[in-house]
Amino acid sequence: MNISFNLLKNYIDLPENITPEQIAYDLTMRTVEVEDIIKTAEKFHNIVVGEIKELYKHPNADSLTICMVDCGLDEDKQIVCGGTNLHVGHKVCVSMPGANVVWHGEGDPVPIKESKLRGEKSFGMICAAAEVYLNDFFKNPDERIILDFTEEDVDCKVGQNVSELVGMDDTILKIDNKSLSNRPDLWGHYGVARELAAIYKLPFKEAPNDIPQGLPEYPVDIQSPEQCYRYAATKIENVYIKESPAWMKTLITNAGMRPINAIVDITNYVMLSVGQPLHAFDSSHVEGDKIVVRSANEGEKLLLLDDLDLDLSLGDLVICDTVEPMALAGIKGGKKDSILSDTTDVILEAASFAATGIRRTTKRFDEKTDASIRYEKGIDTQRVDLGISLALTLFKDIYPECKITAFGEAYPYKTDNIQIDIEQEFLDVRLGTSIATKEIEDILTRLGYFVNHLNGTYHCTVPTWRSTGDVSIKDDILGDIARLIGYEYFDAKPLPVNFEHSIIQPDYSLARKIKEYLSFRCGFFEAFTYPWVEEKFIKAARINLDKAVKLSTPPSPETAFLRSSLIPGMLDLIDKNSRNFDEFSVFESAQVFEKGEYHPSSNDETLPIHKNYVTGVVVGDDIKNLFLRVKGIIEGLSGYCQCESIEFCSKNQPSWSDSKVWLNICSGEDIIGDIGLISLASLTDSGIKNTRAAAFEFDADKLTPYPSRTNNFEHLPHYPLVEQDLSLVVDETVTWNEIKESIKYMVKDLKFVEEYRGEQIPEGKKSVMLSLKIGNDNSTMTTKQIEKKMNGIIKLLKTKCHAELR
Amino acid sequence: MLEKLERICQVGIESIESAGNLDDLEAVRKELTGKKSSLQEVLKSLGGLETDIRKSVGMKSNEIKKNFAEKIKEREAEIVSSASFVEGEFDLTLPGIEVNPGSLHPITQMCYDLNDAFRSLGFELYSEDDISSEKYAFDNMNFAADHPARQSMDTYWIDGTENKSGAERLCLRPHLTGGSVRYLLEKGAPARFVYPGRVYRNENTDARHERAFFQYEALIVDKDISFSSGRVMIDAILEKVFGRKVRTRMREGFFPFTEPGYEIDMQCLVCNGKGCKVCNQSGWIEVMPGGVIHPNVLKAANLDPEIWTGFYTNIGLDRLVMMRYGVDDVRLFHSGDLRFLKQFK
């Protein structure tokens, strides 16, 4: 919304020593956010009145004329101009070097410089009205017709800046509409003036609120009082279509609207001034000379001003004559009764409509107007008086010959003042400081409250313009006091200290440690993907959608399902990143969802089941290595993250894994996750070629964090251990686990070194190399003891695993 | 004879000093003091000399021997102390061997930084689940019944529940604030906690708008505290993020779940408050909303607003991370693009 300083002057005299910047700052801090300050005179910089003293033909161009112009400078200046109506004595508009003009009235402003036109020097430019932002003020039939101030009957002096001729010596504050959403009273200059008067403790000029008395009754019938709280109709005769006076056009323009004709401009000017929307009907088209406010009938139609044909339905509030709807209440007028060139009598509507109905209808027809924006904030019914009073004053002023011939209103619901009591103690504690009673009374009174202070309690009568939802509890009034004192004057207070207990949250620590382990120890990059997943990747991962949760209006039709696993997102990431990298590791930690019943906070609320999954992929080309890396990462997790250790089992093959290379991650009997190579099918269906990957996925909530560190110190060996390497040949079916289990109780330490298949090893066999340590607890081993022990180990390997030494 | 010895000594010392490594030095040592050395030969020839001369030559050659031994020892120490395992050149500008690369997402990093700051102030961590209901996301938060955010065009509603209402109408949470009531219902007051997380809005995306983004919210609930205590939270956030104290200001703002509500601005760090392009000449940048918990929200949490009060502050993590690193497109955070992620060590 635009706030014009010139329009504010009707309600407050702002001292000159308060700069616009200061006002913008104070409004921002205390009331609403000012986004920009526009000084309207600035765009007219160096655009002045000039008088043509001499005219010559341009030697090189028939369509151009050379003018000698008095611009109020020391000497007349030569300017080349293409205008067709130039004559000596013509008072023209000159853009001197340094001015910015809109060339031919179109596009962005262009700076004017001294130049040459077809070989002739030209100081600046003689302009048409549209080129210098004056088309709203002066006729501009053609860009070749140069604005003639003499002809326009404008009182001006040579050298005078043109902004002064049209009242554009204004300052405009651009206010962020969002910050106004809870303040219906600020949707007009009147309300903003009241705030400024309160901020600066200046006198505020109340607007008159007298409505016509003793006139013949104009019939008004409100049939939907729950949607229309008040409707006043005033008949004004003997008016006609003409342009508004220049001052009004300027103010309307500065306040952000466009002048149309005097009748419409009056309604808009009133709305911009006091915030009350008005509407004018052509009286001759109001059938039956009666206003009926009712809900539309199903199937009824209304042709709007802008030719939009609406199919109305029950619940849409319409303003009707005795026959049919004439306007969509509080939103837009209809075509039938609009003000036309032959209008002579008007019915002026000033009404209060319920905010919710306006909001609903606005949304349904997608019709937002300056009126509907105000109504949907909730306007008090008393404002109608201000609107009528100002409008009639303006009609009398602009149409001295007009007659007000009838007035009627229906007023089924009046905005009541809300009453709120606040205790001094409440204010002292919540404000963190004690504010003098006088100060509190002064602030509230200036804002329009009526305050009665008795025994430490303020009985506050909230003004009607704040009683439509904005102020309803004492905290709202506390806010008013605090903001007018200024939040910057309240010191930051230390928080109360509470040393009852230290914060121990093992679950959160575990979640963080898992992420840090993967990133800092395992070399993974953490990635985020969206919870809605492209169906292609869900299908590629062979994930069953039966239990999947779906969005009703998803970002796109392909992304309707919310993830029940992070693997599809990983497939997407592999696809994207394999274009740039051959090898990489990424992980994601996020919630996944499945249909089910879950009550996190109260039993009336049933949410789908949420799980906190951690999923990662290692991408490269060495298939075996990929899998074993992933396995090692999971094996090492519990050590770093101080949680219960993780086991593997082979129970259910994950839907996305290679048929052979996978394991389940187990905690006790429960499967809590999977690791595996991603299957060729899943990769292919995801569009991933020539890249292989292994993945892990587990439910982090199923890991139990240890409350503290748990591993115990073991004594260093008193006697040296003996390290021995063994190279075995075993059947392909013999697993490392079998080898390990068969001899682990004989050794102090056992390590897998490598597996080998090749020329020296027969078909169906493999070679396994291992390294072990043996030793005595109370002596150094002798050669004989070592030999004996090793023979025992070898024998055991032979019997249990049919292993031969290589 | 003595002159000959003198020459042997001189030549010997020169060859000791010119020995470049331990092997050369060993060869020199053999040459100078071995059985076939010129010194030895001189000593062998002593037999034919007069006693006096023999004596002085003997003394001289012993002296030279001793001298050689000392010089060799010195040279050996010199060689050892300047020795290198590398023969030839070693290109010291070669890159070091990388430790496992890998990193947390820049938003996680920021989040953990803030967690550390708030834990040090005695705040607990909390997290609400991603899917919530209209009751917790809007009703409890004092949103008007026809607030635009409740429309499907603003919030992602869950299929099959979109036409229900209250606790039965489910959505991807549009903000974190609903979680505050969940925490308070579970743990009661007094409380101080932070609850970071991802929120979802049905929006058109561009470089500044995302459908999924991160917020960081902090809340204190206590008896008899003033809203000015809330500034401590704000200062904690900004000091942690920018590594130094940042000037802030609170100004009037409006949110359904606060009364009064504030917009919190920080002094523009680019121009130090003088006014520049970044801050639109105002010297201030809007960073976060905050405010005193609305009594209706406290009531939703079964807390008596006559007894309890508190202060919210909520900060957009994406925006903060963008400011921290100069990231100019918010969509990169969910891109999963390693060319982006690898930049955050």
PDB file of N, CA and C in Angstrom, chain A residues 419-462:
ATOM      1  N   GLN A 419     -14.016  -5.068  25.595  1.00  0.00           N
ATOM      2  CA  GLN A 419     -13.569  -4.570  26.906  1.00  0.00           C
ATOM      3  C   GLN A 419     -12.509  -5.524  27.453  1.00  0.00           C
ATOM      4  N   ILE A 420     -11.397  -4.985  27.862  1.00  0.00           N
ATOM      5  CA  ILE A 420     -10.319  -5.833  28.399  1.00  0.00           C
ATOM      6  C   ILE A 420      -9.741  -5.190  29.664  1.00  0.00           C
ATOM      7  N   ASP A 421      -9.537  -6.002  30.667  1.00  0.00           N
ATOM      8  CA  ASP A 421      -8.880  -5.525  31.893  1.00  0.00           C
ATOM      9  C   ASP A 421      -7.440  -6.022  31.922  1.00  0.00           C
ATOM     10  N   ILE A 422      -6.537  -5.150  32.299  1.00  0.00           N
ATOM     11  CA  ILE A 422      -5.136  -5.561  32.464  1.00  0.00           C
ATOM     12  C   ILE A 422      -4.645  -5.082  33.812  1.00  0.00           C
ATOM     13  N   GLU A 423      -3.960  -5.980  34.513  1.00  0.00           N
ATOM     14  CA  GLU A 423      -3.413  -5.603  35.809  1.00  0.00           C
ATOM     15  C   GLU A 423      -2.023  -5.005  35.596  1.00  0.00           C
ATOM     16  N   GLN A 424      -1.714  -4.016  36.419  1.00  0.00           N
ATOM     17  CA  GLN A 424      -0.398  -3.383  36.392  1.00  0.00           C
ATOM     18  C   GLN A 424       0.705  -4.433  36.545  1.00  0.00           C
ATOM     19  N   GLU A 425       0.470  -5.403  37.425  1.00  0.00           N
ATOM     20  CA  GLU A 425       1.498  -6.400  37.710  1.00  0.00           C
ATOM     21  C   GLU A 425       1.823  -7.226  36.468  1.00  0.00           C
ATOM     22  N   PHE A 426       0.764  -7.586  35.731  1.00  0.00           N
ATOM     23  CA  PHE A 426       0.950  -8.345  34.498  1.00  0.00           C
ATOM     24  C   PHE A 426       1.863  -7.573  33.542  1.00  0.00           C
ATOM     25  N   LEU A 427       1.579  -6.281  33.413  1.00  0.00           N
ATOM     26  CA  LEU A 427       2.397  -5.463  32.520  1.00  0.00           C
ATOM     27  C   LEU A 427       3.838  -5.387  32.996  1.00  0.00           C
ATOM     28  N   ASP A 428       4.020  -5.170  34.297  1.00  0.00           N
ATOM     29  CA  ASP A 428       5.367  -5.027  34.850  1.00  0.00           C
ATOM     30  C   ASP A 428       6.202  -6.274  34.589  1.00  0.00           C
ATOM     31  N   VAL A 429       5.604  -7.441  34.866  1.00  0.00           N
ATOM     32  CA  VAL A 429       6.360  -8.692  34.732  1.00  0.00           C
ATOM     33  C   VAL A 429       6.652  -8.990  33.271  1.00  0.00           C
ATOM     34  N   ARG A 430       5.611  -8.899  32.464  1.00  0.00           N
ATOM     35  CA  ARG A 430       5.791  -9.304  31.066  1.00  0.00           C
ATOM     36  C   ARG A 430       6.626  -8.306  30.267  1.00  0.00           C
ATOM     37  N   LEU A 431       6.568  -7.041  30.667  1.00  0.00           N
ATOM     38  CA  LEU A 431       7.404  -6.058  29.979  1.00  0.00           C
ATOM     39  C   LEU A 431       8.817  -6.063  30.551  1.00  0.00           C
ATOM     40  N   GLY A 432       8.959  -6.615  31.737  1.00  0.00           N
ATOM     41  CA  GLY A 432      10.274  -6.677  32.356  1.00  0.00           C
ATOM     42  C   GLY A 432      10.707  -5.340  32.934  1.00  0.00           C
ATOM     43  N   THR A 433       9.795  -4.399  32.999  1.00  0.00           N
ATOM     44  CA  THR A 433      10.121  -3.092  33.535  1.00  0.00           C
ATOM     45  C   THR A 433       8.807  -2.420  33.909  1.00  0.00           C
ATOM     46  N   SER A 434       8.894  -1.417  34.741  1.00  0.00           N
ATOM     47  CA  SER A 434       7.662  -0.782  35.185  1.00  0.00           C
ATOM     48  C   SER A 434       7.433   0.517  34.419  1.00  0.00           C
ATOM     49  N   ILE A 435       6.290   0.616  33.785  1.00  0.00           N
ATOM     50  CA  ILE A 435       5.965   1.810  32.996  1.00  0.00           C
ATOM     51  C   ILE A 435       4.935   2.618  33.795  1.00  0.00           C
ATOM     52  N   ALA A 436       5.140   3.927  33.820  1.00  0.00           N
ATOM     53  CA  ALA A 436       4.240   4.786  34.600  1.00  0.00           C
ATOM     54  C   ALA A 436       2.812   4.724  34.066  1.00  0.00           C
ATOM     55  N   THR A 437       1.867   4.757  34.986  1.00  0.00           N
ATOM     56  CA  THR A 437       0.445   4.714  34.634  1.00  0.00           C
ATOM     57  C   THR A 437       0.096   5.784  33.607  1.00  0.00           C
ATOM     58  N   LYS A 438       0.636   6.969  33.821  1.00  0.00           N
ATOM     59  CA  LYS A 438       0.333   8.078  32.926  1.00  0.00           C
ATOM     60  C   LYS A 438       0.758   7.772  31.493  1.00  0.00           C
ATOM     61  N   GLU A 439       1.922   7.192  31.404  1.00  0.00           N
ATOM     62  CA  GLU A 439       2.477   6.854  30.085  1.00  0.00           C
ATOM     63  C   GLU A 439       1.592   5.817  29.401  1.00  0.00           C
ATOM     64  N   ILE A 440       1.200   4.792  30.166  1.00  0.00           N
ATOM     65  CA  ILE A 440       0.345   3.747  29.600  1.00  0.00           C
ATOM     66  C   ILE A 440      -0.982   4.340  29.140  1.00  0.00           C
ATOM     67  N   GLU A 441      -1.564   5.176  29.988  1.00  0.00           N
ATOM     68  CA  GLU A 441      -2.837   5.803  29.626  1.00  0.00           C
ATOM     69  C   GLU A 441      -2.692   6.671  28.383  1.00  0.00           C
ATOM     70  N   ASP A 442      -1.568   7.379  28.314  1.00  0.00           N
ATOM     71  CA  ASP A 442      -1.356   8.276  27.176  1.00  0.00           C
ATOM     72  C   ASP A 442      -1.234   7.483  25.877  1.00  0.00           C
ATOM     73  N   ILE A 443      -0.424   6.407  25.921  1.00  0.00           N
ATOM     74  CA  ILE A 443      -0.237   5.592  24.715  1.00  0.00           C
ATOM     75  C   ILE A 443      -1.574   5.034  24.244  1.00  0.00           C
ATOM     76  N   LEU A 444      -2.313   4.445  25.172  1.00  0.00           N
ATOM     77  CA  LEU A 444      -3.557   3.778  24.782  1.00  0.00           C
ATOM     78  C   LEU A 444      -4.604   4.779  24.299  1.00  0.00           C
ATOM     79  N   THR A 445      -4.671   5.932  24.963  1.00  0.00           N
ATOM     80  CA  THR A 445      -5.652   6.931  24.570  1.00  0.00           C
ATOM     81  C   THR A 445      -5.368   7.439  23.160  1.00  0.00           C
ATOM     82  N   ARG A 446      -4.083   7.656  22.877  1.00  0.00           N
ATOM     83  CA  ARG A 446      -3.728   8.132  21.538  1.00  0.00           C
ATOM     84  C   ARG A 446      -4.082   7.096  20.467  1.00  0.00           C
ATOM     85  N   LEU A 447      -4.044   5.823  20.835  1.00  0.00           N
ATOM     86  CA  LEU A 447      -4.406   4.780  19.872  1.00  0.00           C
ATOM     87  C   LEU A 447      -5.922   4.608  19.777  1.00  0.00           C
ATOM     88  N   GLY A 448      -6.667   5.357  20.578  1.00  0.00           N
ATOM     89  CA  GLY A 448      -8.125   5.306  20.466  1.00  0.00           C
ATOM     90  C   GLY A 448      -8.792   4.497  21.557  1.00  0.00           C
ATOM     91  N   TYR A 449      -7.997   3.957  22.495  1.00  0.00           N
ATOM     92  CA  TYR A 449      -8.587   3.229  23.615  1.00  0.00           C
ATOM     93  C   TYR A 449      -9.213   4.240  24.575  1.00  0.00           C
ATOM     94  N   PHE A 450     -10.233   3.778  25.277  1.00  0.00           N
ATOM     95  CA  PHE A 450     -10.725   4.537  26.416  1.00  0.00           C
ATOM     96  C   PHE A 450     -10.262   3.773  27.651  1.00  0.00           C
ATOM     97  N   VAL A 451      -9.502   4.449  28.512  1.00  0.00           N
ATOM     98  CA  VAL A 451      -8.866   3.749  29.619  1.00  0.00           C
ATOM     99  C   VAL A 451      -9.360   4.292  30.958  1.00  0.00           C
ATOM    100  N   ASN A 452      -9.685   3.378  31.842  1.00  0.00           N
ATOM    101  CA  ASN A 452     -10.078   3.760  33.194  1.00  0.00           C
ATOM    102  C   ASN A 452      -9.203   2.973  34.167  1.00  0.00           C
ATOM    103  N   HIS A 453      -8.347   3.678  34.900  1.00  0.00           N
ATOM    104  CA  HIS A 453      -7.385   3.021  35.784  1.00  0.00           C
ATOM    105  C   HIS A 453      -7.912   3.016  37.213  1.00  0.00           C
ATOM    106  N   LEU A 454      -8.104   1.828  37.751  1.00  0.00           N
ATOM    107  CA  LEU A 454      -8.683   1.697  39.090  1.00  0.00           C
ATOM    108  C   LEU A 454      -7.986   0.582  39.857  1.00  0.00           C
ATOM    109  N   ASN A 455      -7.441   0.858  41.028  1.00  0.00           N
ATOM    110  CA  ASN A 455      -6.840  -0.161  41.900  1.00  0.00           C
ATOM    111  C   ASN A 455      -5.871  -1.096  41.167  1.00  0.00           C
ATOM    112  N   GLY A 456      -4.969  -0.497  40.392  1.00  0.00           N
ATOM    113  CA  GLY A 456      -3.955  -1.328  39.736  1.00  0.00           C
ATOM    114  C   GLY A 456      -4.448  -2.071  38.513  1.00  0.00           C
ATOM    115  N   THR A 457      -5.673  -1.788  38.084  1.00  0.00           N
ATOM    116  CA  THR A 457      -6.175  -2.455  36.882  1.00  0.00           C
ATOM    117  C   THR A 457      -6.597  -1.403  35.857  1.00  0.00           C
ATOM    118  N   TYR A 458      -6.206  -1.638  34.623  1.00  0.00           N
ATOM    119  CA  TYR A 458      -6.647  -0.757  33.533  1.00  0.00           C
ATOM    120  C   TYR A 458      -7.868  -1.397  32.893  1.00  0.00           C
ATOM    121  N   HIS A 459      -8.998  -0.700  32.957  1.00  0.00           N
ATOM    122  CA  HIS A 459     -10.173  -1.172  32.225  1.00  0.00           C
ATOM    123  C   HIS A 459     -10.109  -0.512  30.854  1.00  0.00           C
ATOM    124  N   CYS A 460      -9.893  -1.301  29.845  1.00  0.00           N
ATOM    125  CA  CYS A 460      -9.677  -0.730  28.515  1.00  0.00           C
ATOM    126  C   CYS A 460     -10.866  -1.007  27.614  1.00  0.00           C
ATOM    127  N   THR A 461     -11.364   0.054  26.978  1.00  0.00           N
ATOM    128  CA  THR A 461     -12.378  -0.090  25.946  1.00  0.00           C
ATOM    129  C   THR A 461     -11.647   0.024  24.621  1.00  0.00           C
ATOM    130  N   VAL A 462     -11.650  -1.065  23.878  1.00  0.00           N
ATOM    131  CA  VAL A 462     -10.906  -1.099  22.619  1.00  0.00           C
ATOM    132  C   VAL A 462     -11.702  -0.330  21.568  1.00  0.00           C
TER     133      VAL A 462
END
